[in-house]
Amino acid sequence: AEFDTLDIVVLGVILLGTIAYFTKGTLWGITKDPYANAFANANGAKAGRSRNILEKMDETGKNCVIFYGSQTGTAEDYASRLAKEGKSRFGLETMVADLEEYDFDNLDAMPSDKVVMFILATYGEGEPTDNAVEFYEFITGDDVSFSEGSDPALQNLNYVAFGLGNNTYEHYNSMVRNVDKALQKLGANRIGEAGEGDDGAGTMEEDFLAWKDPMWAALAEKMGLEEREAVYEPTFGIVDRENLTVDSPEVYLGEPNKMHLEGTAKGPFNSHNPYIAPIAESRELFSAKDRNCIHMDVDINGSNLSYQTGDHIAIWPTNSGDEVDRFLDIIGLKEKRNNVISIKALEPTAKVPFPTPTTYDAIVRYHLEICAPVSRQFVATLAAFAPNDEVKAEMARLGSDKEYFHSKTGPHFYNIARLLDTVGKGEKWTNIPFSAFIEGLNKLQPRYYSISSSSLVQPKKISITAVIESQAIPGRKDPFRGVATNYLFALKQKQNGDPNPSPFGKTYALNGPRNKFDGIHVPVHVRHSNFKLPSDPAKPVIMVGPGTGVAPFRGFIQERAKQAQNGATVGRTILFFGCRKRSEDFLYESEWEEYKKALGDSLEIVTAFSRESSKKVYVQHRLKERSKEIGELLSQKAYFYVCGDAAHMAREVNTVLAQIIAESRGVSETKGEEIVKNMRAANQYQEDVW
Ligand code: FAD
């Protein structure tokens, strides 16, 4: 056949369009995300790099890629640990990769002498993490198609899978389950079991350790790998920058990215780029002597940040000075804390998790989770660097014997410095390469809080309601204290000119790097959530929020009071609130009266005080007492909300609700449970639990 010019032009345009489609624009250096450049600036990431994983592996000589789908960083940390272990024990050439950074339509061309690992967290109500959305939709899609077109498509693909989930959620580990199913369906070969870690039971770390050993054995057999004596090799090199000091302008002293360093911080503010927000107001909410809870208003005026009632705010904490000191002291770096260093990845695919040049002090204070529980695998790694043979043997035993480890460490709430101090009997651990801490400790994570204000009432001021984490430890003078909440408490103390700014012997660099947080500021970003009021205010709402679970409901009630003031018809609004004693921890007691002025009798606060009588009364008991009314409201399509403790309260409320429905509709309890499930699916039942 002959083509005329127009045909050729048309064909050319179609061809270009097709290439553009399949390459997602990478040939033109177009990045898929309009904000990618802003992120890149914030992250130091390189724009326009290849999204072709095969090419990347060939270029860097890798035969094993570990993809992670991570929201808070745990899955990413597990991926890095697998990469490290694969290399040191089996000589695998490993790399870690963010699912978001690659395309997957050439997975079918992955040769069978390579292996792909998927470490996938399930987020919220069974959703993929943000960075895994595209991959998830692609691989589980009905019309998934690959470049080679063989059948079955993924017959050459060898893969390994581990999921991170929480059994208190309805869709436990649905990410890894669904991805595994999809890969099986496409003919891929799984090596070992698809592992599942359970944060709800608090066994994530042990689930991971128990899963990985048989997986390595199966992988070694499948790929003919020889296990060798694992010798520690650092992933990062530490370079002393003797010509720089803490006063050099290019040195990061805790600034989260380049814009913050240069004083040009601007939006979009997000999980890579916090807004340094002024705190407008802060106060104590409890009147109990030994427990604290704070209310804080964060000012987001002029930041371009916005929120909707029911969203979450992330707080970027700073480690306390006493813990930073303890850590630097035990590893012998106290004297060098302000020395300037650069961190270099010794391995082309490894990423330095924070900006450099920087100082040891800044790394430990702003970037590493130094107070968290210690991983048993990390203890095993550190054994090699013990100060003497006796300590080395003890570390090796702790690292390899699960029962022994938990009996020795469990009751003490050790963090890494306390553990090294105890096991080493006070000797300093000066032989540990600093790289081991960058690899073995998690990145310091932002903590999330359910916003306790209404965006209709105060669009530019975000309220937080946070209980201060503190637990007495038998045999220890100072209690265990949570990282973020005690930092917030210290900010509150300072703001209110409290004579005791470090109430629990905790000190914080509240002014931040180069005094950039001075004047009472805290780094934050906002995360959107699906926890939302019905769009029609006339719909009745039932809210169950004991303790700090009341946070989002303060926002909901504020909002409905405002809607009523604006002339809207607002439906019945019932809050079930529980705490210990009316006189101690009844949150926002006086405010509820204010909202009643606007909402009248349609607002009711039903209270359950657990320590006011010999019989402990909880919110679920109150719910039961109100069965009849709740049944009726639900038949009028009331929305039902639960917020707070995921492990116990939310489960029990769920069960009670199914019973109430069963009773009021004259059906079986199983049927009642099914109705609750359907309500969830229809968003008529919503949870915000942690
Ligand atoms: P952390 O230092 O993170 O400690 C938390 C817990 O981890 C400790 O209690 C302890 O059990 C364990 N732990 C930590 N270190 C060790 C160790 N070395 N050994 C043994 N155990 C250890 N909280 C609120 O108060 N109000 C809210 O509105 C709210 N909303 C939330 C919404 C969401 C979506 C989520 C996910 C959480 C929410 N939280 C809320 C909880 C909040 O994010 C924090 O987890 C909480 O404030 C504790 O933070 P922290 O840094 O003070 O404690």
XYZ file of C-alpha atoms and ligand atoms in Angstrom:
743
model
C 0.000 0.000 0.000
C 1.061 3.545 -0.593
C 0.911 6.309 1.983
C 0.257 9.918 1.214
C 1.808 12.681 3.268
C -1.186 13.121 5.510
C -1.190 9.411 6.427
C 2.464 9.639 7.400
C 1.904 12.722 9.516
C -1.064 11.048 11.223
C 0.919 7.842 11.806
C 3.836 9.851 13.140
C 1.629 11.648 15.611
C 0.089 8.375 16.784
C 3.517 6.800 17.152
C 4.848 9.725 19.177
C 1.751 9.646 21.341
C 2.217 5.927 21.925
C 5.857 6.340 22.881
C 4.900 9.187 25.172
C 2.273 6.991 26.753
C 4.519 3.996 27.342
C 7.484 5.963 28.535
C 5.348 8.304 30.634
C 7.164 11.172 29.021
C 10.611 10.224 30.289
C 12.115 10.475 26.802
C 11.297 14.152 26.874
C 12.520 14.617 30.382
C 8.944 15.309 31.457
C 8.321 14.123 34.982
C 4.991 12.634 35.890
C 4.268 14.899 38.816
C 3.840 18.632 38.439
C 5.379 19.063 41.884
C 8.278 16.746 41.163
C 10.723 19.591 40.783
C 9.705 21.118 44.067
C 10.159 17.706 45.685
C 13.434 17.301 43.908
C 14.657 20.573 45.323
C 13.457 19.546 48.730
C 14.987 16.101 48.469
C 18.054 16.592 46.461
C 16.624 13.933 44.133
C 17.627 13.989 40.497
C 14.952 14.919 38.023
C 14.531 13.019 34.793
C 16.262 9.791 35.757
C 15.222 6.562 34.141
C 12.065 4.797 35.236
C 13.296 1.573 33.670
C 14.251 -0.844 36.442
C 15.928 -3.350 34.105
C 18.157 -0.667 32.706
C 18.961 0.579 36.186
C 19.879 -2.915 37.381
C 22.061 -3.561 34.357
C 23.831 -0.224 34.708
C 24.618 -0.831 38.361
C 25.280 -4.576 38.084
C 22.409 -5.656 40.349
C 20.615 -8.970 40.427
C 18.174 -8.247 43.243
C 15.864 -5.260 43.621
C 13.847 -4.632 46.761
C 10.839 -2.439 46.106
C 9.105 -0.838 49.017
C 5.616 0.604 49.463
C 6.030 2.706 52.570
C 4.091 5.456 54.315
C 5.905 6.040 57.563
C 9.279 4.566 56.589
C 9.123 1.156 58.270
C 8.716 -0.790 55.027
C 11.564 1.225 53.557
C 13.762 0.342 56.520
C 12.943 -3.343 56.173
C 13.808 -3.137 52.486
C 17.206 -1.647 53.319
C 17.856 -4.324 55.887
C 17.081 -7.075 53.378
C 19.373 -5.439 50.846
C 22.154 -5.366 53.380
C 21.643 -8.947 54.482
C 21.356 -10.293 50.929
C 24.688 -8.719 50.116
C 26.598 -9.671 53.237
C 25.299 -13.241 53.648
C 24.786 -14.338 50.060
C 26.770 -11.944 47.931
C 23.632 -10.816 46.121
C 24.034 -7.530 44.290
C 21.106 -5.753 45.884
C 19.409 -2.392 45.468
C 16.472 -0.756 47.210
C 13.871 1.072 45.123
C 10.873 3.281 45.745
C 7.867 1.832 43.877
C 6.953 5.334 42.793
C 10.150 5.799 40.855
C 9.763 2.988 38.326
C 7.438 1.654 35.645
C 6.312 -1.938 35.697
C 5.217 -2.788 32.183
C 8.590 -4.456 31.544
C 8.521 -6.735 34.605
C 8.013 -9.594 32.180
C 11.463 -8.977 30.771
C 13.099 -9.499 34.180
C 15.413 -12.475 33.598
C 15.020 -15.541 35.798
C 18.532 -15.169 37.267
C 17.372 -12.025 39.053
C 14.939 -11.615 41.938
C 12.449 -8.908 42.816
C 11.332 -8.345 46.402
C 8.211 -6.465 47.439
C 7.966 -5.035 50.951
C 4.501 -3.559 51.143
C 2.732 -1.736 53.923
C -1.044 -1.605 53.987
C -2.348 1.782 54.870
C -5.617 2.855 56.515
C -8.623 0.922 55.297
C -6.690 -1.549 53.174
C -5.237 1.041 50.822
C -1.804 1.093 49.220
C 0.671 3.608 50.593
C 0.901 6.817 48.555
C 4.072 5.719 46.771
C 2.522 2.351 45.796
C -0.779 3.521 44.320
C 0.331 3.444 40.688
C 2.049 0.074 40.973
C -0.919 -1.399 42.801
C -3.418 -0.206 40.218
C -1.207 -1.469 37.432
C -0.521 -4.942 38.778
C -4.032 -5.666 40.061
C -5.730 -4.030 37.082
C -7.973 -6.052 34.783
C -6.165 -4.965 31.655
C -2.569 -5.285 32.869
C -0.315 -5.709 29.870
C 3.429 -6.089 29.461
C 5.993 -5.240 26.840
C 6.949 -8.754 25.739
C 3.495 -10.243 25.585
C 4.514 -13.773 26.623
C 2.025 -16.102 28.255
C 1.817 -16.354 31.184
C 3.210 -12.866 31.279
C 5.446 -13.130 34.345
C 6.644 -16.712 33.998
C 10.283 -15.652 34.382
C 9.753 -13.392 37.335
C 11.079 -14.631 40.681
C 9.719 -12.676 43.582
C 9.649 -12.451 47.350
C 6.932 -10.695 49.338
C 6.449 -9.352 52.842
C 3.613 -7.179 54.101
C 3.333 -4.774 57.000
C -0.150 -4.535 58.455
C -2.232 -4.162 61.559
C -4.730 -6.836 62.511
C -6.951 -4.337 64.301
C -7.920 -3.033 60.884
C -10.554 -4.673 58.752
C -8.353 -5.233 55.686
C -5.357 -6.798 57.366
C -2.306 -6.834 55.109
C -4.492 -6.549 52.034
C -1.671 -4.968 49.998
C 0.701 -7.918 50.161
C -2.179 -10.374 49.838
C -3.603 -8.731 46.737
C -0.250 -8.121 45.079
C 0.799 -11.710 45.759
C -2.450 -12.959 44.264
C -2.034 -10.745 41.205
C 1.574 -11.889 40.663
C 0.545 -15.533 40.998
C -2.211 -14.997 38.503
C 0.314 -13.558 36.070
C 2.416 -16.691 36.429
C 5.259 -15.279 38.556
C 7.221 -17.599 40.879
C 7.123 -16.735 44.534
C 10.105 -17.783 46.604
C 9.297 -18.616 50.231
C 6.047 -17.591 51.878
C 4.370 -14.230 51.454
C 5.149 -12.940 54.950
C 2.860 -10.792 57.080
C 3.932 -8.565 59.963
C 1.389 -7.423 62.519
C 1.766 -4.041 64.137
C -1.535 -4.512 65.959
C -0.157 -7.416 67.979
C 3.149 -5.564 68.391
C 5.012 -8.416 66.699
C 6.100 -6.706 63.473
C 9.818 -7.102 64.077
C 9.627 -10.728 65.185
C 7.235 -11.587 62.326
C 9.794 -10.133 59.943
C 12.692 -12.042 61.499
C 10.702 -15.287 61.531
C 9.740 -14.855 57.887
C 13.102 -13.905 56.443
C 15.244 -16.891 57.439
C 13.229 -19.551 55.599
C 12.880 -17.084 52.722
C 16.671 -16.717 52.454
C 17.062 -20.501 52.547
C 14.517 -20.936 49.750
C 16.097 -18.145 47.724
C 19.605 -19.556 48.174
C 18.405 -22.903 46.894
C 16.479 -21.488 43.971
C 19.312 -19.227 42.822
C 22.181 -21.507 43.861
C 23.597 -18.968 46.314
C 26.347 -19.915 48.742
C 25.959 -18.540 52.219
C 29.145 -16.984 53.541
C 30.173 -15.642 56.909
C 28.453 -12.281 57.081
C 31.057 -9.585 57.435
C 29.815 -6.115 58.155
C 30.404 -3.697 55.334
C 29.331 -0.097 55.791
C 26.847 1.312 53.305
C 27.905 4.870 54.040
C 31.281 6.487 54.344
C 31.810 9.285 56.855
C 34.042 12.049 55.575
C 35.473 14.566 58.044
C 35.095 18.088 56.701
C 37.846 19.753 58.645
C 37.589 23.003 56.726
C 33.954 23.461 57.812
C 32.499 24.406 61.199
C 29.009 24.744 62.650
C 29.159 28.354 61.552
C 29.703 27.551 57.872
C 26.531 28.451 56.010
C 26.442 25.232 53.970
C 26.350 22.986 57.042
C 22.963 21.484 57.933
C 22.306 21.757 61.648
C 18.889 20.082 61.489
C 17.304 21.950 58.596
C 15.177 19.371 56.768
C 16.239 20.381 53.250
C 18.122 22.893 51.146
C 15.378 25.501 51.054
C 15.211 25.496 54.821
C 19.003 25.804 54.991
C 19.028 28.764 52.644
C 16.076 30.427 54.321
C 13.919 30.198 51.220
C 11.492 27.565 52.506
C 8.285 27.607 50.545
C 5.375 25.310 49.738
C 4.080 22.929 48.802
C 4.618 21.739 52.352
C 4.361 17.985 52.664
C 6.035 14.900 54.063
C 9.353 15.946 52.502
C 9.124 19.595 53.346
C 7.641 20.707 56.667
C 6.229 24.127 57.423
C 7.846 25.737 60.455
C 4.582 26.826 62.039
C 4.148 29.307 64.864
C 2.221 27.928 67.829
C -0.586 30.381 68.509
C -1.586 29.007 71.877
C -1.000 25.997 74.095
C -2.405 24.846 77.423
C -2.802 21.898 79.763
C -6.149 20.092 79.648
C -5.922 17.672 82.591
C -5.989 18.536 86.236
C -4.489 15.192 87.283
C -1.125 15.407 89.049
C 0.745 12.669 87.248
C -0.791 12.785 83.779
C -0.687 15.496 81.157
C -2.626 16.326 78.047
C -2.206 19.420 75.975
C -4.262 21.494 73.628
C -2.241 23.346 71.027
C -3.248 25.715 68.218
C -0.863 25.741 65.268
C -1.010 28.782 62.994
C -0.892 27.970 59.263
C -1.605 31.485 58.027
C 0.434 32.405 54.993
C 1.769 28.879 54.476
C -0.553 27.734 51.677
C -1.334 24.775 53.900
C -5.001 24.027 54.269
C -7.020 21.370 56.012
C -10.485 19.932 56.221
C -12.237 18.922 59.389
C -11.191 15.333 60.165
C -7.689 15.551 58.607
C -4.421 14.784 60.397
C -1.495 17.007 61.223
C 2.035 15.612 61.321
C 4.437 16.925 63.949
C 8.173 16.630 63.210
C 9.750 16.054 66.601
C 13.244 16.680 67.948
C 14.955 14.174 70.246
C 15.481 15.350 73.801
C 18.926 16.634 74.755
C 19.435 14.082 77.522
C 18.852 11.213 75.068
C 21.100 12.799 72.436
C 23.823 13.079 75.097
C 23.324 9.509 76.272
C 23.632 8.228 72.720
C 26.698 10.262 71.727
C 28.357 9.439 75.028
C 28.003 5.663 74.866
C 29.402 5.488 71.331
C 32.250 7.833 72.205
C 31.262 10.739 69.983
C 30.380 13.286 72.621
C 33.558 15.283 72.074
C 33.112 15.226 68.319
C 29.412 16.096 68.351
C 29.906 19.386 66.525
C 32.481 18.134 64.017
C 31.288 18.629 60.481
C 30.962 15.492 58.359
C 29.632 14.481 54.989
C 28.005 11.137 54.402
C 28.718 9.390 51.134
C 26.796 6.402 49.844
C 29.445 3.731 49.128
C 26.999 1.934 46.979
C 25.453 3.704 43.985
C 21.828 2.857 44.727
C 21.884 3.697 48.453
C 20.419 7.035 49.520
C 21.745 9.124 52.360
C 18.578 9.677 54.403
C 19.309 13.267 55.453
C 21.120 16.255 53.988
C 24.852 16.807 54.515
C 27.381 18.253 55.342
C 26.107 18.122 58.866
C 27.182 17.269 62.419
C 26.799 14.156 64.573
C 24.693 16.209 66.943
C 22.265 17.284 64.219
C 21.955 13.743 62.841
C 21.170 12.261 66.233
C 18.885 15.082 67.350
C 16.834 15.565 64.185
C 17.120 12.490 61.994
C 17.471 9.204 63.873
C 14.848 7.408 65.973
C 17.271 6.871 68.874
C 14.611 6.290 71.544
C 12.593 3.515 69.884
C 12.661 -0.164 70.884
C 15.829 -1.893 69.675
C 15.659 -4.450 66.891
C 17.086 -7.861 67.737
C 18.765 -8.101 64.356
C 20.564 -4.823 65.026
C 21.836 -6.205 68.334
C 23.258 -9.182 66.441
C 24.998 -6.822 63.992
C 26.527 -4.745 66.784
C 27.946 -7.798 68.570
C 31.004 -7.638 66.311
C 31.874 -4.212 67.716
C 31.528 -4.993 71.413
C 34.164 -3.530 73.733
C 35.237 -6.998 74.956
C 34.624 -10.718 74.365
C 32.257 -11.173 77.268
C 29.986 -8.395 76.033
C 30.304 -9.722 72.511
C 29.048 -13.139 73.581
C 26.136 -11.587 75.435
C 25.178 -9.453 72.425
C 25.365 -12.492 70.145
C 23.094 -14.420 72.488
C 20.617 -11.557 72.695
C 20.662 -11.278 68.948
C 20.000 -14.926 68.250
C 17.736 -16.045 71.096
C 14.284 -14.528 70.821
C 13.022 -15.592 74.248
C 16.188 -14.473 75.992
C 16.135 -11.144 74.189
C 12.552 -10.381 75.189
C 12.965 -11.467 78.773
C 16.102 -9.334 79.143
C 14.981 -6.214 77.327
C 11.165 -6.231 77.298
C 10.353 -4.840 80.745
C 12.952 -2.050 80.594
C 11.864 -0.017 77.571
C 15.515 0.200 76.528
C 16.481 2.379 73.659
C 19.745 1.672 71.836
C 21.960 3.776 74.135
C 20.466 2.328 77.312
C 20.849 -1.193 75.936
C 24.501 -0.676 74.984
C 25.145 0.876 78.366
C 23.549 -2.010 80.254
C 24.959 -4.874 78.212
C 28.389 -3.252 78.046
C 28.304 -2.630 81.799
C 29.068 1.024 81.223
C 31.990 0.522 78.807
C 31.987 2.793 75.782
C 31.276 1.332 72.365
C 33.835 3.206 70.323
C 34.293 0.598 67.573
C 30.871 0.816 65.921
C 31.123 2.419 62.475
C 28.669 5.333 62.439
C 27.233 3.960 59.200
C 25.760 1.077 61.211
C 23.487 3.518 63.040
C 22.344 5.197 59.852
C 21.463 1.756 58.479
C 20.195 0.124 61.661
C 18.079 2.862 63.231
C 14.878 4.182 61.714
C 14.610 7.692 60.441
C 12.988 9.940 63.034
C 9.321 9.882 62.039
C 6.734 12.626 62.171
C 3.864 11.759 64.549
C 0.271 12.189 63.414
C -2.535 13.853 65.354
C -6.226 13.973 64.532
C -7.001 17.627 64.047
C -9.342 18.733 66.834
C -10.727 21.870 65.221
C -13.159 22.649 62.416
C -11.840 24.202 59.216
C -15.154 26.019 58.869
C -14.590 27.757 62.197
C -10.802 28.247 62.076
C -9.422 27.553 58.590
C -5.954 28.883 59.408
C -5.496 27.447 62.884
C -5.099 23.743 63.493
C -5.871 22.361 66.947
C -4.120 19.354 68.443
C -5.172 17.366 71.492
C -2.343 15.155 72.684
C -1.818 13.100 75.776
C 1.794 13.123 76.984
C 3.382 9.661 76.782
C 4.860 8.614 80.100
C 5.191 5.189 81.684
C 6.756 4.189 84.964
C 9.421 1.496 84.531
C 10.029 -0.856 87.454
C 13.553 -0.465 88.763
C 14.222 2.812 86.976
C 14.020 6.288 88.464
C 12.884 8.195 85.415
C 9.804 7.003 83.579
C 9.789 6.192 79.873
C 8.791 9.321 77.956
C 7.493 9.539 74.391
C 9.471 11.523 71.836
C 6.974 13.877 70.195
C 4.542 14.480 73.026
C 7.222 15.475 75.513
C 8.728 17.805 72.926
C 5.305 19.409 72.480
C 4.936 19.621 76.238
C 8.250 21.465 76.541
C 7.093 23.917 73.842
C 3.920 24.494 75.827
C 5.922 25.103 78.991
C 8.129 27.617 77.244
C 5.247 29.427 75.588
C 3.477 29.853 78.902
C 6.627 31.108 80.607
C 6.583 28.181 82.948
C 9.391 28.466 85.495
C 10.251 24.831 84.842
C 10.836 24.527 81.081
C 12.192 20.989 81.406
C 9.639 19.533 83.771
C 10.757 15.917 83.565
C 14.480 16.547 83.355
C 14.062 16.661 79.590
C 15.765 19.392 77.649
C 15.134 20.243 74.020
C 16.748 22.458 71.428
C 13.439 24.310 71.191
C 14.952 27.095 69.104
C 15.786 24.616 66.366
C 18.786 24.795 64.021
C 20.250 28.321 63.903
C 17.348 29.532 66.059
C 14.996 29.000 63.129
C 12.218 27.643 65.362
C 12.561 30.435 67.905
C 9.451 32.303 68.963
C 7.710 28.961 69.611
C 7.574 27.201 66.258
C 7.073 23.555 65.363
C 7.649 21.827 61.981
C 4.425 20.349 60.587
C 2.620 19.131 57.509
C -1.004 18.163 56.915
C -2.279 14.797 55.731
C -5.657 14.414 54.165
C -7.950 11.756 55.624
C -11.261 10.177 54.667
C -12.693 10.676 58.136
C -15.423 13.135 57.277
C -18.824 14.433 58.384
C -21.763 13.707 56.074
C -22.108 16.448 53.466
C -25.711 16.947 54.562
C -25.671 18.426 58.091
C -29.248 17.259 58.695
C -28.012 13.642 58.900
C -27.680 12.416 62.488
C -24.167 11.511 63.699
C -23.088 9.167 66.477
C -19.494 9.588 67.645
C -17.527 7.351 69.977
C -14.304 8.939 71.199
C -12.957 8.173 74.653
C -9.761 9.875 75.851
C -7.872 11.683 73.088
C -10.180 9.838 70.701
C -12.385 12.861 71.254
C -9.984 15.005 69.178
C -11.662 14.912 65.758
C -15.101 15.052 67.356
C -14.341 18.393 68.956
C -13.798 19.516 65.355
C -16.999 17.827 64.171
C -19.107 19.404 66.921
C -17.524 22.825 66.401
C -18.425 22.519 62.767
C -22.027 21.503 63.361
C -22.485 24.300 65.894
C -21.242 26.747 63.278
C -23.531 25.269 60.630
C -26.495 25.674 63.016
C -25.471 29.282 63.672
C -25.383 29.828 59.930
C -29.009 28.722 59.769
C -28.608 25.134 58.570
C -30.764 22.340 59.936
C -28.387 20.158 61.906
C -29.335 16.605 62.830
C -28.913 14.813 66.108
C -25.293 14.866 67.321
C -24.338 12.366 70.027
C -20.860 11.978 71.440
C -19.912 9.056 73.656
C -16.930 10.186 75.694
C -15.067 8.223 78.334
C -12.276 8.994 80.759
C -11.219 8.210 84.322
C -12.845 10.957 86.382
C -14.948 14.002 85.653
C -12.690 16.086 87.882
C -9.420 14.974 86.220
C -9.525 14.263 82.539
C -12.936 15.227 81.159
C -11.624 16.909 78.003
C -13.240 20.161 76.863
C -15.952 19.888 79.537
C -16.776 23.587 79.522
C -16.672 23.894 75.729
C -19.472 21.411 75.215
C -21.777 23.838 77.008
C -20.869 26.526 74.487
C -21.733 24.313 71.518
C -25.057 23.441 73.164
C -26.021 27.082 72.878
C -25.963 26.723 69.108
C -27.095 23.121 68.757
C -29.609 22.957 71.615
C -30.881 19.551 72.620
C -29.788 17.951 69.383
C -26.281 17.792 70.936
C -25.732 15.297 73.686
C -22.501 14.266 75.419
C -22.873 10.817 76.977
C -20.094 10.224 79.505
C -18.536 7.078 80.950
C -16.188 7.587 83.895
C -14.204 4.450 84.599
C -12.856 5.340 88.029
C -15.745 6.987 89.774
C -17.416 3.867 91.077
C -16.357 0.353 91.939
C -17.694 -0.849 88.599
C -15.672 0.280 85.591
C -17.911 1.949 83.036
C -16.691 2.388 79.459
C -18.193 3.935 76.329
C -19.312 0.565 74.997
C -21.488 0.067 78.091
C -23.149 3.411 77.475
C -23.713 2.477 73.855
C -25.521 -0.658 74.958
C -27.718 1.296 77.320
C -28.736 3.453 74.369
C -29.407 0.537 72.009
C -32.910 1.588 71.126
C -32.085 5.151 70.152
C -28.961 4.136 68.241
C -30.922 1.524 66.323
C -33.469 4.150 65.360
C -30.877 6.731 64.335
C -29.085 4.166 62.190
C -32.318 3.353 60.408
C -32.463 7.091 59.623
C -29.024 6.664 58.019
C -27.065 8.165 60.883
C -23.277 8.213 60.412
C -21.313 6.285 63.022
C -17.738 7.287 63.957
C -15.117 5.732 66.195
C -11.820 7.353 67.141
C -8.980 6.425 69.496
C -7.550 3.140 70.736
C -7.493 0.592 67.927
C -6.457 -2.452 69.909
C -9.328 -2.695 72.383
C -11.899 0.059 72.302
C -12.602 0.191 68.575
C -12.993 -3.591 68.416
C -15.398 -3.701 71.307
C -17.440 -0.839 69.941
C -17.618 -2.684 66.639
C -18.945 -5.796 68.364
C -21.472 -3.852 70.437
C -22.702 -2.030 67.366
C -23.329 -5.325 65.560
C -25.292 -6.513 68.599
C -27.364 -3.344 68.685
C -28.189 -3.687 65.004
C -29.040 -7.362 65.403
C -31.387 -6.574 68.271
C -33.102 -3.601 66.718
C -33.679 -5.331 63.394
C -34.448 -8.755 64.770
C -31.606 -10.463 62.874
C -28.731 -12.723 63.942
C -25.474 -11.291 65.300
C -23.631 -12.575 62.262
C -26.033 -10.634 60.099
C -25.489 -7.614 62.374
C -21.747 -7.881 61.737
C -22.350 -8.069 58.038
C -24.458 -4.911 58.193
C -21.604 -3.111 60.010
C -19.242 -4.255 57.225
C -21.584 -2.848 54.631
C -21.834 0.394 56.565
C -18.026 0.612 56.441
C -18.006 0.041 52.731
C -20.610 2.789 52.298
C -18.642 5.174 54.576
C -21.540 5.253 56.991
C -19.201 3.736 59.589
C -15.829 5.456 59.809
C -12.817 4.842 62.011
C -9.857 7.019 62.920
C -7.884 4.746 65.179
C -4.263 4.299 66.233
P 6.801 7.470 71.099
O 8.155 7.836 71.554
O 6.587 7.333 69.657
O 6.330 6.180 71.849
C 5.069 5.614 71.552
C 4.941 4.230 72.169
O 5.882 3.341 71.582
C 5.232 4.164 73.646
O 4.096 4.452 74.413
C 5.685 2.740 73.825
O 4.573 1.907 73.936
C 6.396 2.453 72.528
N 7.845 2.672 72.692
C 8.568 3.724 72.241
N 9.869 3.576 72.557
C 9.976 2.421 73.216
C 11.079 1.699 73.788
N 12.335 2.166 73.749
N 10.825 0.514 74.374
C 9.572 0.021 74.422
N 8.499 0.650 73.898
C 8.693 1.828 73.293
N -2.293 10.871 69.835
C -2.912 11.831 70.579
O -2.551 12.066 71.731
N -3.941 12.577 70.035
C -4.392 12.383 68.777
O -5.311 13.075 68.327
C -3.754 11.372 67.978
N -4.164 11.126 66.707
C -3.529 10.169 65.970
C -3.954 9.937 64.656
C -3.318 8.992 63.888
C -3.774 8.742 62.480
C -2.234 8.252 64.422
C -1.522 7.225 63.603
C -1.828 8.459 65.727
C -2.452 9.432 66.517
N -2.029 9.678 67.806
C -2.675 10.636 68.563
C -0.838 9.002 68.392
C 0.416 9.865 68.117
O 0.711 9.857 66.728
C 1.683 9.350 68.828
O 1.858 7.998 68.543
C 1.645 9.517 70.306
O 1.405 10.882 70.631
C 2.965 9.080 70.958
O 4.035 9.778 70.367
P 5.416 9.976 71.123
O 6.426 10.357 70.110
O 5.246 10.874 72.288
O 5.729 8.543 71.685
